[in-house]
mmCIF file of N, CA and C in Angstrom:
data_model
loop_
_atom_site.group_PDB
_atom_site.id
_atom_site.type_symbol
_atom_site.label_atom_id
_atom_site.label_comp_id
_atom_site.label_asym_id
_atom_site.label_seq_id
_atom_site.Cartn_x
_atom_site.Cartn_y
_atom_site.Cartn_z
ATOM 1 N N MET A 8 -63.054 111.961 -76.150
ATOM 2 C CA MET A 8 -61.481 111.440 -76.435
ATOM 3 C C MET A 8 -61.199 111.480 -77.645
ATOM 4 N N ILE A 9 -59.957 112.130 -77.712
ATOM 5 C CA ILE A 9 -59.467 111.829 -79.135
ATOM 6 C C ILE A 9 -58.174 111.154 -79.258
ATOM 7 N N VAL A 10 -58.139 110.287 -80.111
ATOM 8 C CA VAL A 10 -57.022 109.272 -80.273
ATOM 9 C C VAL A 10 -56.399 108.946 -81.744
ATOM 10 N N ASN A 11 -55.116 108.641 -81.764
ATOM 11 C CA ASN A 11 -54.697 108.230 -83.265
ATOM 12 C C ASN A 11 -54.756 107.157 -83.430
ATOM 13 N N THR A 12 -55.010 106.562 -84.667
ATOM 14 C CA THR A 12 -55.040 105.470 -85.386
ATOM 15 C C THR A 12 -53.927 105.070 -86.061
ATOM 16 N N LEU A 13 -53.145 103.926 -85.783
ATOM 17 C CA LEU A 13 -52.023 103.621 -86.447
ATOM 18 C C LEU A 13 -52.290 102.302 -87.147
ATOM 19 N N GLY A 14 -50.872 102.130 -88.164
ATOM 20 C CA GLY A 14 -51.177 100.615 -88.601
ATOM 21 C C GLY A 14 -51.819 100.868 -90.189
ATOM 22 N N LEU A 15 -52.409 102.076 -90.331
ATOM 23 C CA LEU A 15 -53.125 102.313 -91.708
ATOM 24 C C LEU A 15 -52.405 101.407 -93.182
ATOM 25 N N ARG A 16 -51.182 101.591 -93.156
ATOM 26 C CA ARG A 16 -50.616 100.931 -94.406
ATOM 27 C C ARG A 16 -50.339 99.586 -94.427
ATOM 28 N N HIS A 17 -50.863 98.931 -93.304
ATOM 29 C CA HIS A 17 -50.956 97.475 -93.593
ATOM 30 C C HIS A 17 -52.278 96.821 -94.103
ATOM 31 N N TYR A 18 -53.315 97.879 -94.209
ATOM 32 C CA TYR A 18 -54.535 97.336 -94.484
ATOM 33 C C TYR A 18 -55.092 98.317 -95.722
ATOM 34 N N LYS A 19 -56.126 97.321 -96.545
ATOM 35 C CA LYS A 19 -56.547 98.084 -97.750
ATOM 36 C C LYS A 19 -57.867 98.349 -97.392
ATOM 37 N N PHE A 20 -58.305 99.639 -97.610
ATOM 38 C CA PHE A 20 -59.820 100.133 -97.157
ATOM 39 C C PHE A 20 -59.980 101.120 -97.947
ATOM 40 N N LYS A 21 -61.238 101.641 -98.028
ATOM 41 C CA LYS A 21 -61.359 102.826 -98.680
ATOM 42 C C LYS A 21 -61.334 103.757 -97.964
ATOM 43 N N LYS A 22 -60.565 104.845 -98.117
ATOM 44 C CA LYS A 22 -60.388 106.271 -97.418
ATOM 45 C C LYS A 22 -61.431 106.914 -96.799
ATOM 46 N N PRO A 23 -61.263 107.157 -95.661
ATOM 47 C CA PRO A 23 -62.724 107.678 -94.937
ATOM 48 C C PRO A 23 -62.482 109.162 -95.185
ATOM 49 N N HIS A 24 -63.724 109.561 -94.863
ATOM 50 C CA HIS A 24 -63.819 111.265 -94.792
ATOM 51 C C HIS A 24 -64.147 111.780 -93.466
ATOM 52 N N ILE A 25 -64.017 112.836 -93.267
ATOM 53 C CA ILE A 25 -64.283 113.589 -91.659
ATOM 54 C C ILE A 25 -65.368 113.413 -91.679
ATOM 55 N N TYR A 26 -65.650 113.086 -90.090
ATOM 56 C CA TYR A 26 -67.195 112.752 -89.625
ATOM 57 C C TYR A 26 -67.752 111.439 -90.033
ATOM 58 N N ASP A 27 -66.944 110.458 -91.116
ATOM 59 C CA ASP A 27 -67.304 109.515 -90.998
ATOM 60 C C ASP A 27 -67.300 108.495 -89.686
ATOM 61 N N PRO A 28 -68.215 107.586 -89.508
ATOM 62 C CA PRO A 28 -68.552 106.598 -88.281
ATOM 63 C C PRO A 28 -67.562 105.499 -88.435
ATOM 64 N N VAL A 29 -67.060 105.183 -87.332
ATOM 65 C CA VAL A 29 -66.002 104.042 -87.154
ATOM 66 C C VAL A 29 -66.645 102.876 -86.184
ATOM 67 N N ILE A 30 -66.067 101.841 -86.561
ATOM 68 C CA ILE A 30 -66.562 100.778 -85.510
ATOM 69 C C ILE A 30 -65.302 100.059 -85.035
ATOM 70 N N LEU A 31 -65.493 100.411 -83.652
ATOM 71 C CA LEU A 31 -64.152 99.793 -82.715
ATOM 72 C C LEU A 31 -64.587 98.416 -81.984
ATOM 73 N N ILE A 32 -63.491 97.548 -82.300
ATOM 74 C CA ILE A 32 -63.680 96.233 -81.808
ATOM 75 C C ILE A 32 -62.593 95.686 -80.851
ATOM 76 N N THR A 33 -62.860 95.098 -79.966
ATOM 77 C CA THR A 33 -61.578 94.871 -79.070
ATOM 78 C C THR A 33 -61.086 93.308 -79.878
ATOM 79 N N GLU A 34 -59.869 93.300 -79.523
ATOM 80 C CA GLU A 34 -58.920 92.374 -79.981
ATOM 81 C C GLU A 34 -58.203 91.383 -78.769
ATOM 82 N N PRO A 35 -59.007 90.960 -77.607
ATOM 83 C CA PRO A 35 -58.092 90.390 -76.637
ATOM 84 C C PRO A 35 -57.283 89.269 -76.945
ATOM 85 N N GLU A 36 -57.201 88.753 -78.000
ATOM 86 C CA GLU A 36 -56.342 87.417 -78.719
ATOM 87 C C GLU A 36 -55.325 88.088 -79.619
ATOM 88 N N ASN A 37 -55.311 89.377 -79.502
ATOM 89 C CA ASN A 37 -54.048 90.057 -80.263
ATOM 90 C C ASN A 37 -52.940 89.542 -79.617
ATOM 91 N N THR A 38 -51.757 89.008 -80.389
ATOM 92 C CA THR A 38 -50.637 88.483 -79.846
ATOM 93 C C THR A 38 -49.516 89.760 -79.231
ATOM 94 N N PHE A 39 -49.714 90.842 -80.132
ATOM 95 C CA PHE A 39 -48.962 92.010 -79.638
ATOM 96 C C PHE A 39 -49.297 92.974 -78.597
ATOM 97 N N ASP A 40 -50.660 92.904 -78.458
ATOM 98 C CA ASP A 40 -51.441 93.822 -77.339
ATOM 99 C C ASP A 40 -52.710 93.277 -76.827
ATOM 100 N N LYS A 41 -52.732 92.831 -75.819
ATOM 101 C CA LYS A 41 -54.077 92.016 -75.217
ATOM 102 C C LYS A 41 -55.327 93.301 -75.261
ATOM 103 N N LYS A 42 -54.883 94.313 -74.956
ATOM 104 C CA LYS A 42 -55.809 95.348 -75.086
ATOM 105 C C LYS A 42 -56.018 96.141 -76.404
ATOM 106 N N ALA A 43 -55.872 95.348 -77.614
ATOM 107 C CA ALA A 43 -55.861 96.228 -78.900
ATOM 108 C C ALA A 43 -57.296 96.386 -79.414
ATOM 109 N N VAL A 44 -57.235 97.608 -79.613
ATOM 110 C CA VAL A 44 -58.909 97.848 -80.297
ATOM 111 C C VAL A 44 -58.610 98.294 -81.898
ATOM 112 N N ALA A 45 -59.166 97.480 -82.602
ATOM 113 C CA ALA A 45 -59.105 97.684 -83.832
ATOM 114 C C ALA A 45 -59.832 98.831 -84.437
ATOM 115 N N VAL A 46 -59.948 99.328 -85.273
ATOM 116 C CA VAL A 46 -60.729 100.428 -86.072
ATOM 117 C C VAL A 46 -61.253 99.937 -87.497
ATOM 118 N N HIS A 47 -62.447 99.893 -87.947
ATOM 119 C CA HIS A 47 -63.278 99.315 -89.008
ATOM 120 C C HIS A 47 -63.806 100.751 -89.323
ATOM 121 N N ASN A 48 -64.036 100.861 -90.844
ATOM 122 C CA ASN A 48 -64.842 101.466 -91.728
ATOM 123 C C ASN A 48 -66.338 100.695 -91.448
ATOM 124 N N ARG A 49 -67.534 101.717 -91.929
ATOM 125 C CA ARG A 49 -68.875 101.058 -92.293
ATOM 126 C C ARG A 49 -69.052 99.785 -92.989
ATOM 127 N N GLN A 50 -67.850 99.711 -93.866
ATOM 128 C CA GLN A 50 -67.916 98.584 -94.731
ATOM 129 C C GLN A 50 -67.422 97.041 -94.073
ATOM 130 N N GLY A 51 -66.923 97.397 -93.067
ATOM 131 C CA GLY A 51 -66.511 96.290 -92.250
ATOM 132 C C GLY A 51 -64.621 96.007 -92.231
ATOM 133 N N GLU A 52 -64.097 97.228 -93.268
ATOM 134 C CA GLU A 52 -63.002 96.823 -93.586
ATOM 135 C C GLU A 52 -61.854 97.398 -92.312
ATOM 136 N N LYS A 53 -60.982 96.546 -91.874
ATOM 137 C CA LYS A 53 -59.869 97.004 -90.677
ATOM 138 C C LYS A 53 -59.154 98.119 -91.384
ATOM 139 N N MET A 54 -59.159 99.252 -90.663
ATOM 140 C CA MET A 54 -58.204 100.239 -91.125
ATOM 141 C C MET A 54 -57.059 100.560 -90.283
ATOM 142 N N GLY A 55 -56.925 99.972 -88.922
ATOM 143 C CA GLY A 55 -55.782 100.258 -87.919
ATOM 144 C C GLY A 55 -56.286 99.842 -86.966
ATOM 145 N N TYR A 56 -55.462 100.449 -85.677
ATOM 146 C CA TYR A 56 -55.666 100.249 -84.356
ATOM 147 C C TYR A 56 -55.506 101.408 -83.685
ATOM 148 N N ILE A 57 -56.196 101.600 -82.382
ATOM 149 C CA ILE A 57 -56.131 102.621 -81.522
ATOM 150 C C ILE A 57 -54.449 102.728 -81.169
ATOM 151 N N ALA A 58 -53.747 103.782 -81.185
ATOM 152 C CA ALA A 58 -52.587 103.804 -80.880
ATOM 153 C C ALA A 58 -52.504 103.812 -79.267
ATOM 154 N N LYS A 59 -51.494 103.164 -78.920
ATOM 155 C CA LYS A 59 -51.124 102.954 -77.171
ATOM 156 C C LYS A 59 -50.491 104.248 -76.553
ATOM 157 N N GLU A 60 -50.462 105.321 -77.231
ATOM 158 C CA GLU A 60 -50.026 106.439 -76.456
ATOM 159 C C GLU A 60 -50.784 106.948 -75.414
ATOM 160 N N GLY A 61 -50.344 107.062 -74.464
ATOM 161 C CA GLY A 61 -51.122 107.599 -73.416
ATOM 162 C C GLY A 61 -52.061 106.779 -72.832
ATOM 163 N N LYS A 62 -51.968 105.300 -72.996
ATOM 164 C CA LYS A 62 -52.621 104.156 -72.888
ATOM 165 C C LYS A 62 -54.112 104.382 -73.539
ATOM 166 N N ALA A 63 -54.070 105.003 -74.458
ATOM 167 C CA ALA A 63 -55.457 105.424 -75.088
ATOM 168 C C ALA A 63 -56.238 104.138 -75.469
ATOM 169 N N ASN A 64 -55.432 102.944 -76.157
ATOM 170 C CA ASN A 64 -56.007 101.762 -76.377
ATOM 171 C C ASN A 64 -56.631 101.196 -75.127
ATOM 172 N N GLU A 65 -56.022 101.302 -74.117
ATOM 173 C CA GLU A 65 -56.309 100.434 -72.651
ATOM 174 C C GLU A 65 -57.767 100.997 -72.298
ATOM 175 N N LYS A 66 -57.587 102.402 -72.209
ATOM 176 C CA LYS A 66 -59.126 103.417 -71.750
ATOM 177 C C LYS A 66 -60.310 103.044 -72.781
ATOM 178 N N VAL A 67 -59.792 102.956 -74.135
ATOM 179 C CA VAL A 67 -60.927 102.837 -74.953
ATOM 180 C C VAL A 67 -61.507 101.067 -74.579
ATOM 181 N N PHE A 68 -60.589 100.201 -74.637
ATOM 182 C CA PHE A 68 -60.655 98.890 -74.524
ATOM 183 C C PHE A 68 -61.827 98.567 -73.036
ATOM 184 N N LYS A 69 -61.426 99.259 -72.152
ATOM 185 C CA LYS A 69 -62.080 98.973 -70.940
ATOM 186 C C LYS A 69 -63.364 99.743 -71.325
ATOM 187 N N LYS A 70 -63.639 100.912 -71.835
ATOM 188 C CA LYS A 70 -65.030 101.486 -72.293
ATOM 189 C C LYS A 70 -65.813 100.646 -72.971
ATOM 190 N N LEU A 71 -65.418 99.745 -73.454
ATOM 191 C CA LEU A 71 -65.879 99.148 -74.979
ATOM 192 C C LEU A 71 -66.516 97.930 -74.045
ATOM 193 N N LYS A 72 -65.881 97.504 -73.168
ATOM 194 C CA LYS A 72 -66.594 96.517 -72.343
ATOM 195 C C LYS A 72 -67.419 96.839 -71.250
ATOM 196 N N GLN A 73 -67.558 97.949 -70.958
ATOM 197 C CA GLN A 73 -68.584 98.661 -70.093
ATOM 198 C C GLN A 73 -69.879 99.108 -70.890
ATOM 199 N N GLY A 74 -69.742 99.328 -72.264
ATOM 200 C CA GLY A 74 -70.953 100.015 -72.870
ATOM 201 C C GLY A 74 -70.576 100.474 -74.398
ATOM 202 N N LEU A 75 -71.640 101.439 -74.730
ATOM 203 C CA LEU A 75 -71.747 101.809 -76.197
ATOM 204 C C LEU A 75 -70.754 102.951 -76.228
ATOM 205 N N LEU A 76 -70.082 102.885 -77.306
ATOM 206 C CA LEU A 76 -69.390 104.296 -77.631
ATOM 207 C C LEU A 76 -69.472 104.757 -78.857
ATOM 208 N N ILE A 77 -69.398 106.083 -79.265
ATOM 209 C CA ILE A 77 -69.596 106.361 -80.569
ATOM 210 C C ILE A 77 -68.444 106.977 -81.187
ATOM 211 N N ALA A 78 -68.302 106.657 -82.256
ATOM 212 C CA ALA A 78 -66.677 107.212 -82.595
ATOM 213 C C ALA A 78 -66.855 107.518 -83.969
ATOM 214 N N GLU A 79 -65.988 108.680 -84.556
ATOM 215 C CA GLU A 79 -65.886 109.355 -85.953
ATOM 216 C C GLU A 79 -64.498 109.883 -86.104
ATOM 217 N N VAL A 80 -64.317 109.631 -87.349
ATOM 218 C CA VAL A 80 -63.130 110.301 -88.252
ATOM 219 C C VAL A 80 -63.244 111.783 -87.889
ATOM 220 N N ILE A 81 -62.133 112.353 -87.351
ATOM 221 C CA ILE A 81 -61.784 113.935 -87.355
ATOM 222 C C ILE A 81 -60.875 114.489 -88.213
ATOM 223 N N GLU A 82 -59.975 113.738 -88.562
ATOM 224 C CA GLU A 82 -58.828 114.158 -89.235
ATOM 225 C C GLU A 82 -58.312 112.940 -90.219
ATOM 226 N N VAL A 83 -57.698 113.148 -91.138
ATOM 227 C CA VAL A 83 -57.231 112.034 -92.341
ATOM 228 C C VAL A 83 -55.922 112.601 -92.740
ATOM 229 N N TYR A 84 -54.894 111.767 -92.791
ATOM 230 C CA TYR A 84 -53.859 111.732 -92.961
ATOM 231 C C TYR A 84 -53.255 110.407 -93.721
ATOM 232 N N ASP A 85 -52.128 110.481 -94.194
ATOM 233 C CA ASP A 85 -51.563 109.630 -95.252
ATOM 234 C C ASP A 85 -51.437 108.384 -94.121
ATOM 235 N N ASN A 86 -50.636 108.448 -93.177
ATOM 236 C CA ASN A 86 -50.494 107.390 -92.075
ATOM 237 C C ASN A 86 -51.046 107.239 -91.042
ATOM 238 N N ARG A 87 -52.008 107.820 -90.616
ATOM 239 C CA ARG A 87 -53.025 107.600 -89.419
ATOM 240 C C ARG A 87 -54.110 108.419 -89.678
ATOM 241 N N LEU A 88 -55.147 108.193 -88.915
ATOM 242 C CA LEU A 88 -56.463 108.953 -88.516
ATOM 243 C C LEU A 88 -56.507 109.426 -87.314
ATOM 244 N N VAL A 89 -57.270 110.585 -87.222
ATOM 245 C CA VAL A 89 -57.622 110.659 -85.913
ATOM 246 C C VAL A 89 -59.236 110.467 -85.595
ATOM 247 N N VAL A 90 -59.374 109.843 -84.227
ATOM 248 C CA VAL A 90 -60.738 109.599 -84.091
ATOM 249 C C VAL A 90 -61.132 110.311 -82.974
ATOM 250 N N ALA A 91 -62.323 110.803 -83.080
ATOM 251 C CA ALA A 91 -63.207 111.358 -81.778
ATOM 252 C C ALA A 91 -63.938 110.198 -81.336
ATOM 253 N N ILE A 92 -63.915 110.003 -79.828
ATOM 254 C CA ILE A 92 -65.058 108.796 -79.316
ATOM 255 C C ILE A 92 -65.540 109.424 -78.159
ATOM 256 N N ASN A 93 -66.779 109.333 -78.278
ATOM 257 C CA ASN A 93 -67.821 109.595 -77.073
ATOM 258 C C ASN A 93 -68.361 108.393 -76.599
ATOM 259 N N PHE A 94 -68.467 108.770 -75.211
ATOM 260 C CA PHE A 94 -68.778 107.429 -74.004
ATOM 261 C C PHE A 94 -70.108 107.693 -73.776
ATOM 262 N N ARG A 95 -70.931 106.740 -73.857
ATOM 263 C CA ARG A 95 -72.560 107.156 -73.912
ATOM 264 C C ARG A 95 -72.694 106.006 -72.348
#
């Protein structure tokens, strides 16, 4: 699954490189989105959130609750990242 990550301008973090792994963390207490999935780098810095487009955030949220996911950066832009997610 390929998803966009948004909200990067709101956080300070080390700019990732292509193929860097990312950590996906659900945020069910998020006041804006009960199915929010935050994207963190290996240093634990929040970089943004999985975009809602096509309900990607909901799909990833559900899969995270079911088990392990492997995710990595595949494209880097100034205002967004593109992340590839493999479900195990």
